GROMACS .gro file of N, CA and C in nm:
model
  423
    1MET      N    1   4.231  -1.326  -0.950
    1MET     CA    2   4.133  -1.326  -0.848
    1MET      C    3   4.025  -1.210  -0.861
    2LYS      N    4   4.094  -1.086  -0.907
    2LYS     CA    5   3.998  -0.973  -0.923
    2LYS      C    6   3.904  -1.012  -1.034
    3LYS      N    7   3.943  -1.077  -1.151
    3LYS     CA    8   3.872  -1.107  -1.257
    3LYS      C    9   3.751  -1.203  -1.209
    4ILE      N   10   3.783  -1.301  -1.124
    4ILE     CA   11   3.671  -1.392  -1.067
    4ILE      C   12   3.561  -1.316  -0.993
    5ILE      N   13   3.611  -1.213  -0.914
    5ILE     CA   14   3.528  -1.150  -0.838
    5ILE      C   15   3.439  -1.062  -0.939
    6CYS      N   16   3.498  -0.997  -1.030
    6CYS     CA   17   3.415  -0.913  -1.124
    6CYS      C   18   3.314  -1.006  -1.192
    7VAL      N   19   3.339  -1.121  -1.241
    7VAL     CA   20   3.255  -1.211  -1.306
    7VAL      C   21   3.142  -1.253  -1.214
    8ILE      N   22   3.170  -1.283  -1.088
    8ILE     CA   23   3.072  -1.319  -0.990
    8ILE      C   24   2.961  -1.184  -0.964
    9VAL      N   25   3.032  -1.069  -0.949
    9VAL     CA   26   2.943  -0.958  -0.940
    9VAL      C   27   2.850  -0.933  -1.043
   10MET      N   28   2.901  -0.946  -1.168
   10MET     CA   29   2.834  -0.933  -1.289
   10MET      C   30   2.719  -1.035  -1.304
   11LEU      N   31   2.742  -1.150  -1.279
   11LEU     CA   32   2.647  -1.257  -1.271
   11LEU      C   33   2.542  -1.226  -1.166
   12CYS      N   34   2.568  -1.187  -1.053
   12CYS     CA   35   2.463  -1.156  -0.961
   12CYS      C   36   2.381  -1.045  -0.993
   13LEU      N   37   2.437  -0.933  -1.047
   13LEU     CA   38   2.374  -0.828  -1.092
   13LEU      C   39   2.270  -0.877  -1.199
   14CYS      N   40   2.299  -0.947  -1.294
   14CYS     CA   41   2.224  -1.001  -1.403
   14CYS      C   42   2.106  -1.096  -1.346
   15ALA      N   43   2.150  -1.175  -1.256
   15ALA     CA   44   2.038  -1.267  -1.188
   15ALA      C   45   1.950  -1.188  -1.108
   16CYS      N   46   1.978  -1.090  -1.043
   16CYS     CA   47   1.890  -1.008  -0.956
   16CYS      C   48   1.802  -0.924  -1.027
   17SER      N   49   1.830  -0.882  -1.157
   17SER     CA   50   1.745  -0.796  -1.238
   17SER      C   51   1.650  -0.891  -1.321
   18ASN      N   52   1.538  -0.917  -1.264
   18ASN     CA   53   1.438  -1.004  -1.342
   18ASN      C   54   1.334  -0.913  -1.405
   19THR      N   55   1.359  -0.790  -1.422
   19THR     CA   56   1.249  -0.717  -1.490
   19THR      C   57   1.257  -0.739  -1.644
   20GLU      N   58   1.161  -0.781  -1.709
   20GLU     CA   59   1.172  -0.789  -1.849
   20GLU      C   60   1.171  -0.659  -1.915
   21LYS      N   61   1.256  -0.629  -2.017
   21LYS     CA   62   1.263  -0.505  -2.095
   21LYS      C   63   1.165  -0.514  -2.198
   22VAL      N   64   1.079  -0.408  -2.220
   22VAL     CA   65   0.974  -0.392  -2.325
   22VAL      C   66   0.999  -0.267  -2.406
   23LYS      N   67   1.001  -0.282  -2.531
   23LYS     CA   68   1.016  -0.168  -2.620
   23LYS      C   69   0.881  -0.114  -2.637
   24LEU      N   70   0.857   0.016  -2.622
   24LEU     CA   71   0.722   0.072  -2.644
   24LEU      C   72   0.765   0.157  -2.780
   25LYS      N   73   0.652   0.153  -2.859
   25LYS     CA   74   0.661   0.242  -2.992
   25LYS      C   75   0.685   0.393  -2.953
   26LYS      N   76   0.617   0.439  -2.850
   26LYS     CA   77   0.611   0.568  -2.812
   26LYS      C   78   0.617   0.575  -2.667
   27THR      N   79   0.667   0.715  -2.647
   27THR     CA   80   0.675   0.740  -2.491
   27THR      C   81   0.541   0.751  -2.421
   28VAL      N   82   0.544   0.690  -2.300
   28VAL     CA   83   0.423   0.682  -2.207
   28VAL      C   84   0.456   0.771  -2.092
   29THR      N   85   0.365   0.858  -2.053
   29THR     CA   86   0.385   0.934  -1.934
   29THR      C   87   0.303   0.892  -1.815
   30ILE      N   88   0.373   0.852  -1.717
   30ILE     CA   89   0.299   0.827  -1.575
   30ILE      C   90   0.299   0.935  -1.487
   31GLU      N   91   0.187   0.973  -1.446
   31GLU     CA   92   0.175   1.081  -1.347
   31GLU      C   93   0.150   1.037  -1.215
   32PHE      N   94   0.237   1.060  -1.121
   32PHE     CA   95   0.213   0.995  -0.984
   32PHE      C   96   0.182   1.100  -0.896
   33TYR      N   97   0.060   1.100  -0.825
   33TYR     CA   98   0.017   1.198  -0.735
   33TYR      C   99   0.023   1.134  -0.586
   34SER      N  100   0.082   1.188  -0.517
   34SER     CA  101   0.120   1.128  -0.375
   34SER      C  102   0.114   1.233  -0.259
   35VAL      N  103   0.110   1.181  -0.151
   35VAL     CA  104   0.122   1.261  -0.023
   35VAL      C  105   0.264   1.206   0.056
   36ALA      N  106   0.326   1.318   0.089
   36ALA     CA  107   0.462   1.258   0.154
   36ALA      C  108   0.451   1.175   0.283
   37THR      N  109   0.344   1.177   0.336
   37THR     CA  110   0.327   1.091   0.468
   37THR      C  111   0.269   0.951   0.438
   38CYS      N  112   0.231   0.925   0.310
   38CYS     CA  113   0.149   0.806   0.279
   38CYS      C  114   0.266   0.703   0.264
   39ALA      N  115   0.222   0.586   0.333
   39ALA     CA  116   0.317   0.454   0.321
   39ALA      C  117   0.307   0.399   0.176
   40GLU      N  118   0.186   0.392   0.119
   40GLU     CA  119   0.156   0.332  -0.004
   40GLU      C  120   0.240   0.406  -0.116
   41CYS      N  121   0.221   0.548  -0.097
   41CYS     CA  122   0.306   0.640  -0.188
   41CYS      C  123   0.454   0.616  -0.189
   42LYS      N  124   0.499   0.596  -0.064
   42LYS     CA  125   0.648   0.582  -0.043
   42LYS      C  126   0.685   0.435  -0.114
   43ALA      N  127   0.592   0.340  -0.085
   43ALA     CA  128   0.636   0.213  -0.160
   43ALA      C  129   0.618   0.217  -0.310
   44PHE      N  130   0.541   0.291  -0.371
   44PHE     CA  131   0.527   0.307  -0.506
   44PHE      C  132   0.648   0.373  -0.567
   45LYS      N  133   0.691   0.487  -0.484
   45LYS     CA  134   0.839   0.547  -0.528
   45LYS      C  135   0.950   0.453  -0.518
   46LYS      N  136   0.949   0.352  -0.408
   46LYS     CA  137   1.057   0.281  -0.387
   46LYS      C  138   1.053   0.162  -0.492
   47HIS      N  139   0.945   0.101  -0.520
   47HIS     CA  140   0.931  -0.029  -0.610
   47HIS      C  141   0.887  -0.001  -0.750
   48ALA      N  142   0.776   0.079  -0.765
   48ALA     CA  143   0.709   0.088  -0.906
   48ALA      C  144   0.790   0.185  -1.009
   49ILE      N  145   0.831   0.287  -0.942
   49ILE     CA  146   0.908   0.387  -1.042
   49ILE      C  147   1.029   0.330  -1.094
   50PRO      N  148   1.111   0.257  -1.011
   50PRO     CA  149   1.237   0.191  -1.065
   50PRO      C  150   1.197   0.095  -1.166
   51TYR      N  151   1.088   0.015  -1.140
   51TYR     CA  152   1.028  -0.084  -1.222
   51TYR      C  153   1.002  -0.043  -1.350
   52PHE      N  154   0.931   0.062  -1.359
   52PHE     CA  155   0.873   0.118  -1.485
   52PHE      C  156   1.000   0.166  -1.569
   53LYS      N  157   1.087   0.236  -1.493
   53LYS     CA  158   1.214   0.279  -1.588
   53LYS      C  159   1.297   0.185  -1.623
   54GLU      N  160   1.308   0.078  -1.543
   54GLU     CA  161   1.387  -0.030  -1.600
   54GLU      C  162   1.331  -0.109  -1.702
   55ARG      N  163   1.190  -0.138  -1.703
   55ARG     CA  164   1.123  -0.211  -1.801
   55ARG      C  165   1.099  -0.143  -1.948
   56TYR      N  166   1.080   0.001  -1.921
   56TYR     CA  167   1.060   0.073  -2.054
   56TYR      C  168   1.174   0.167  -2.074
   57GLY      N  169   1.273   0.174  -2.013
   57GLY     CA  170   1.394   0.268  -2.046
   57GLY      C  171   1.353   0.399  -2.063
   58GLY      N  172   1.393   0.447  -2.174
   58GLY     CA  173   1.374   0.598  -2.214
   58GLY      C  174   1.242   0.619  -2.275
   59LYS      N  175   1.158   0.516  -2.278
   59LYS     CA  176   1.017   0.522  -2.326
   59LYS      C  177   0.908   0.563  -2.228
   60VAL      N  178   0.956   0.589  -2.100
   60VAL     CA  179   0.868   0.619  -2.000
   60VAL      C  180   0.910   0.748  -1.942
   61LYS      N  181   0.806   0.830  -1.915
   61LYS     CA  182   0.835   0.956  -1.850
   61LYS      C  183   0.757   0.955  -1.718
   62ILE      N  184   0.820   0.993  -1.611
   62ILE     CA  185   0.758   0.996  -1.481
   62ILE      C  186   0.734   1.140  -1.425
   63LYS      N  187   0.612   1.176  -1.403
   63LYS     CA  188   0.601   1.304  -1.335
   63LYS      C  189   0.537   1.295  -1.210
   64MET      N  190   0.597   1.367  -1.114
   64MET     CA  191   0.559   1.354  -0.974
   64MET      C  192   0.479   1.472  -0.935
   65TYR      N  193   0.367   1.454  -0.866
   65TYR     CA  194   0.292   1.555  -0.810
   65TYR      C  195   0.277   1.533  -0.656
   66ASP      N  196   0.281   1.644  -0.586
   66ASP     CA  197   0.240   1.634  -0.432
   66ASP      C  198   0.112   1.693  -0.423
   67MET      N  199   0.022   1.612  -0.366
   67MET     CA  200  -0.119   1.631  -0.335
   67MET      C  201  -0.145   1.751  -0.246
   68ASP      N  202  -0.041   1.769  -0.171
   68ASP     CA  203  -0.055   1.875  -0.066
   68ASP      C  204  -0.019   2.018  -0.123
   69ASP      N  205   0.025   2.021  -0.252
   69ASP     CA  206   0.061   2.145  -0.312
   69ASP      C  207  -0.041   2.205  -0.403
   70ASP      N  208  -0.085   2.316  -0.380
   70ASP     CA  209  -0.203   2.391  -0.434
   70ASP      C  210  -0.189   2.372  -0.588
   71GLY      N  211  -0.076   2.380  -0.645
   71GLY     CA  212  -0.048   2.374  -0.784
   71GLY      C  213  -0.080   2.246  -0.854
   72THR      N  214  -0.106   2.136  -0.761
   72THR     CA  215  -0.140   1.995  -0.816
   72THR      C  216  -0.281   1.984  -0.854
   73LYS      N  217  -0.368   2.065  -0.789
   73LYS     CA  218  -0.513   2.060  -0.811
   73LYS      C  219  -0.556   2.079  -0.940
   74LYS      N  220  -0.509   2.165  -1.032
   74LYS     CA  221  -0.536   2.204  -1.169
   74LYS      C  222  -0.510   2.058  -1.255
   75PRO      N  223  -0.392   1.999  -1.264
   75PRO     CA  224  -0.381   1.884  -1.335
   75PRO      C  225  -0.449   1.760  -1.280
   76TYR      N  226  -0.471   1.747  -1.162
   76TYR     CA  227  -0.544   1.634  -1.081
   76TYR      C  228  -0.671   1.647  -1.136
   77ASP      N  229  -0.737   1.775  -1.142
   77ASP     CA  230  -0.881   1.783  -1.181
   77ASP      C  231  -0.896   1.755  -1.329
   78GLN      N  232  -0.802   1.795  -1.414
   78GLN     CA  233  -0.819   1.769  -1.554
   78GLN      C  234  -0.816   1.612  -1.556
   79VAL      N  235  -0.727   1.548  -1.487
   79VAL     CA  236  -0.743   1.384  -1.509
   79VAL      C  237  -0.860   1.333  -1.456
   80ILE      N  238  -0.902   1.369  -1.341
   80ILE     CA  239  -1.048   1.318  -1.271
   80ILE      C  240  -1.150   1.348  -1.393
   81LYS      N  241  -1.154   1.460  -1.441
   81LYS     CA  242  -1.269   1.504  -1.536
   81LYS      C  243  -1.255   1.407  -1.681
   82SER      N  244  -1.141   1.346  -1.701
   82SER     CA  245  -1.136   1.281  -1.826
   82SER      C  246  -1.158   1.135  -1.801
   83LEU      N  247  -1.183   1.087  -1.685
   83LEU     CA  248  -1.209   0.960  -1.645
   83LEU      C  249  -1.343   0.908  -1.646
   84LYS      N  250  -1.388   0.789  -1.689
   84LYS     CA  251  -1.516   0.737  -1.692
   84LYS      C  252  -1.543   0.688  -1.548
   85ASP      N  253  -1.661   0.699  -1.492
   85ASP     CA  254  -1.701   0.649  -1.368
   85ASP      C  255  -1.611   0.666  -1.251
   86PHE      N  256  -1.537   0.763  -1.252
   86PHE     CA  257  -1.458   0.787  -1.127
   86PHE      C  258  -1.544   0.832  -1.015
   87ASP      N  259  -1.525   0.755  -0.903
   87ASP     CA  260  -1.608   0.786  -0.780
   87ASP      C  261  -1.558   0.905  -0.705
   88GLU      N  262  -1.644   0.993  -0.707
   88GLU     CA  263  -1.608   1.113  -0.644
   88GLU      C  264  -1.574   1.106  -0.482
   89ASN      N  265  -1.620   1.002  -0.414
   89ASN     CA  266  -1.597   0.980  -0.287
   89ASN      C  267  -1.441   0.954  -0.266
   90TYR      N  268  -1.375   0.920  -0.368
   90TYR     CA  269  -1.227   0.909  -0.365
   90TYR      C  270  -1.151   1.019  -0.402
   91TYR      N  271  -1.215   1.115  -0.426
   91TYR     CA  272  -1.154   1.254  -0.476
   91TYR      C  273  -1.042   1.280  -0.378
   92GLY      N  274  -0.922   1.312  -0.435
   92GLY     CA  275  -0.806   1.370  -0.351
   92GLY      C  276  -0.738   1.242  -0.271
   93MET      N  277  -0.772   1.117  -0.284
   93MET     CA  278  -0.711   1.019  -0.220
   93MET      C  279  -0.570   0.980  -0.290
   94SER      N  280  -0.495   0.908  -0.224
   94SER     CA  281  -0.358   0.881  -0.289
   94SER      C  282  -0.307   0.726  -0.230
   95PRO      N  283  -0.226   0.680  -0.309
   95PRO     CA  284  -0.161   0.715  -0.426
   95PRO      C  285  -0.256   0.713  -0.557
   96PHE      N  286  -0.235   0.811  -0.638
   96PHE     CA  287  -0.317   0.814  -0.752
   96PHE      C  288  -0.205   0.808  -0.874
   97VAL      N  289  -0.219   0.712  -0.953
   97VAL     CA  290  -0.144   0.693  -1.069
   97VAL      C  291  -0.216   0.705  -1.204
   98ASN      N  292  -0.174   0.802  -1.284
   98ASN     CA  293  -0.232   0.835  -1.414
   98ASN      C  294  -0.142   0.789  -1.516
   99ILE      N  295  -0.178   0.706  -1.592
   99ILE     CA  296  -0.097   0.674  -1.716
   99ILE      C  297  -0.159   0.745  -1.828
  100LYS      N  298  -0.104   0.848  -1.862
  100LYS     CA  299  -0.182   0.953  -1.944
  100LYS      C  300  -0.221   0.903  -2.066
  101GLY      N  301  -0.358   0.926  -2.088
  101GLY     CA  302  -0.424   0.893  -2.218
  101GLY      C  303  -0.486   0.755  -2.223
  102TYR      N  304  -0.442   0.665  -2.114
  102TYR     CA  305  -0.474   0.537  -2.117
  102TYR      C  306  -0.581   0.503  -2.002
  103MET      N  307  -0.522   0.520  -1.883
  103MET     CA  308  -0.605   0.469  -1.765
  103MET      C  309  -0.530   0.538  -1.631
  104ALA      N  310  -0.584   0.527  -1.526
  104ALA     CA  311  -0.555   0.551  -1.401
  104ALA      C  312  -0.590   0.450  -1.285
  105TYR      N  313  -0.521   0.454  -1.166
  105TYR     CA  314  -0.525   0.366  -1.077
  105TYR      C  315  -0.516   0.434  -0.933
  106LEU      N  316  -0.604   0.390  -0.858
  106LEU     CA  317  -0.608   0.458  -0.707
  106LEU      C  318  -0.575   0.346  -0.621
  107GLY      N  319  -0.470   0.389  -0.533
  107GLY     CA  320  -0.430   0.282  -0.436
  107GLY      C  321  -0.309   0.208  -0.499
  108TYR      N  322  -0.214   0.140  -0.408
  108TYR     CA  323  -0.108   0.071  -0.446
  108TYR      C  324  -0.072  -0.025  -0.349
  109ARG      N  325  -0.033  -0.146  -0.387
  109ARG     CA  326   0.032  -0.250  -0.303
  109ARG      C  327   0.158  -0.288  -0.382
  110THR      N  328   0.267  -0.325  -0.287
  110THR     CA  329   0.392  -0.357  -0.372
  110THR      C  330   0.363  -0.476  -0.448
  111GLY      N  331   0.409  -0.475  -0.572
  111GLY     CA  332   0.384  -0.572  -0.672
  111GLY      C  333   0.268  -0.531  -0.785
  112ASP      N  334   0.205  -0.441  -0.746
  112ASP     CA  335   0.093  -0.391  -0.844
  112ASP      C  336   0.162  -0.341  -0.966
  113GLU      N  337   0.289  -0.308  -0.961
  113GLU     CA  338   0.344  -0.244  -1.084
  113GLU      C  339   0.363  -0.348  -1.197
  114LYS      N  340   0.365  -0.472  -1.165
  114LYS     CA  341   0.364  -0.556  -1.263
  114LYS      C  342   0.237  -0.586  -1.332
  115GLN      N  343   0.131  -0.578  -1.262
  115GLN     CA  344   0.013  -0.582  -1.326
  115GLN      C  345  -0.034  -0.463  -1.409
  116ILE      N  346   0.006  -0.348  -1.349
  116ILE     CA  347  -0.005  -0.228  -1.423
  116ILE      C  348   0.044  -0.221  -1.556
  117ALA      N  349   0.186  -0.257  -1.558
  117ALA     CA  350   0.256  -0.283  -1.683
  117ALA      C  351   0.194  -0.378  -1.765
  118LYS      N  352   0.149  -0.490  -1.721
  118LYS     CA  353   0.078  -0.590  -1.817
  118LYS      C  354  -0.057  -0.510  -1.875
  119ASP      N  355  -0.133  -0.450  -1.790
  119ASP     CA  356  -0.257  -0.372  -1.830
  119ASP      C  357  -0.202  -0.279  -1.941
  120LEU      N  358  -0.101  -0.187  -1.929
  120LEU     CA  359  -0.077  -0.091  -2.012
  120LEU      C  360  -0.020  -0.165  -2.156
  121GLU      N  361   0.055  -0.272  -2.143
  121GLU     CA  362   0.100  -0.339  -2.268
  121GLU      C  363  -0.025  -0.402  -2.346
  122ALA      N  364  -0.119  -0.468  -2.274
  122ALA     CA  365  -0.234  -0.499  -2.326
  122ALA      C  366  -0.319  -0.413  -2.408
  123LYS      N  367  -0.329  -0.284  -2.332
  123LYS     CA  368  -0.403  -0.179  -2.392
  123LYS      C  369  -0.339  -0.123  -2.523
  124LEU      N  370  -0.204  -0.118  -2.510
  124LEU     CA  371  -0.125  -0.067  -2.622
  124LEU      C  372  -0.144  -0.163  -2.756
  125LYS      N  373  -0.167  -0.280  -2.725
  125LYS     CA  374  -0.178  -0.380  -2.834
  125LYS      C  375  -0.330  -0.393  -2.864
  126GLY      N  376  -0.424  -0.338  -2.801
  126GLY     CA  377  -0.567  -0.355  -2.831
  126GLY      C  378  -0.625  -0.486  -2.787
  127LYS      N  379  -0.564  -0.538  -2.667
  127LYS     CA  380  -0.611  -0.656  -2.616
  127LYS      C  381  -0.682  -0.613  -2.472
  128LYS      N  382  -0.754  -0.721  -2.436
  128LYS     CA  383  -0.822  -0.710  -2.314
  128LYS      C  384  -0.722  -0.694  -2.191
  129MET      N  385  -0.756  -0.623  -2.094
  129MET     CA  386  -0.686  -0.613  -1.973
  129MET      C  387  -0.736  -0.689  -1.874
  130SER      N  388  -0.633  -0.747  -1.787
  130SER     CA  389  -0.675  -0.834  -1.667
  130SER      C  390  -0.788  -0.780  -1.573
  131ALA      N  391  -0.856  -0.858  -1.497
  131ALA     CA  392  -0.944  -0.802  -1.416
  131ALA      C  393  -0.885  -0.794  -1.280
  132ALA      N  394  -0.751  -0.820  -1.257
  132ALA     CA  395  -0.682  -0.815  -1.143
  132ALA      C  396  -0.684  -0.688  -1.071
  133LEU      N  397  -0.673  -0.569  -1.130
  133LEU     CA  398  -0.677  -0.444  -1.077
  133LEU      C  399  -0.802  -0.373  -1.114
  134SER      N  400  -0.905  -0.432  -1.168
  134SER     CA  401  -1.008  -0.353  -1.232
  134SER      C  402  -1.092  -0.284  -1.121
  135GLY      N  403  -1.096  -0.303  -1.003
  135GLY     CA  404  -1.162  -0.235  -0.885
  135GLY      C  405  -1.082  -0.110  -0.855
  136HIS      N  406  -0.960  -0.093  -0.903
  136HIS     CA  407  -0.878   0.014  -0.879
  136HIS      C  408  -0.838   0.101  -1.005
  137ARG      N  409  -0.890   0.059  -1.117
  137ARG     CA  410  -0.868   0.102  -1.247
  137ARG      C  411  -0.970   0.196  -1.300
  138TYR      N  412  -0.932   0.317  -1.355
  138TYR     CA  413  -1.041   0.396  -1.425
  138TYR      C  414  -0.995   0.426  -1.564
  139MET      N  415  -1.071   0.404  -1.652
  139MET     CA  416  -1.041   0.432  -1.784
  139MET      C  417  -1.079   0.571  -1.837
  140TYR      N  418  -0.999   0.608  -1.942
  140TYR     CA  419  -1.052   0.737  -2.004
  140TYR      C  420  -1.177   0.746  -2.072
  141LYS      N  421  -1.242   0.854  -2.073
  141LYS     CA  422  -1.369   0.856  -2.168
  141LYS      C  423  -1.346   0.831  -2.300
   0.00000   0.00000   0.00000
């Protein structure tokens, strides 16, 4: 009986995990700038971070920054200065997701992590990214 229960549990765990694993050639750093009281930020932490960790395994490094911490201003400003066409009216808004060296996103809705992953993988392959999140995406100069 215990063996049957173990098999059923294993099958359920495998079926529930529908995240495709992708092997990256080099480690990608995702910097997440958030505010503790922001609902979108909380959703990103709950859904997107585990998704990226599962999808990319040890090839993703997640750095968390608190936008209310004065020490965050310097790295945040460095990212903003490195982006093309960043709208200064959005300065300091969160959640802000920087995929270091590739692109950044402002804002988040549950499920966006799948499109962000597709954009990253397209960029790494030198392919065109989707228009799906283009209004929230900023590219490096």
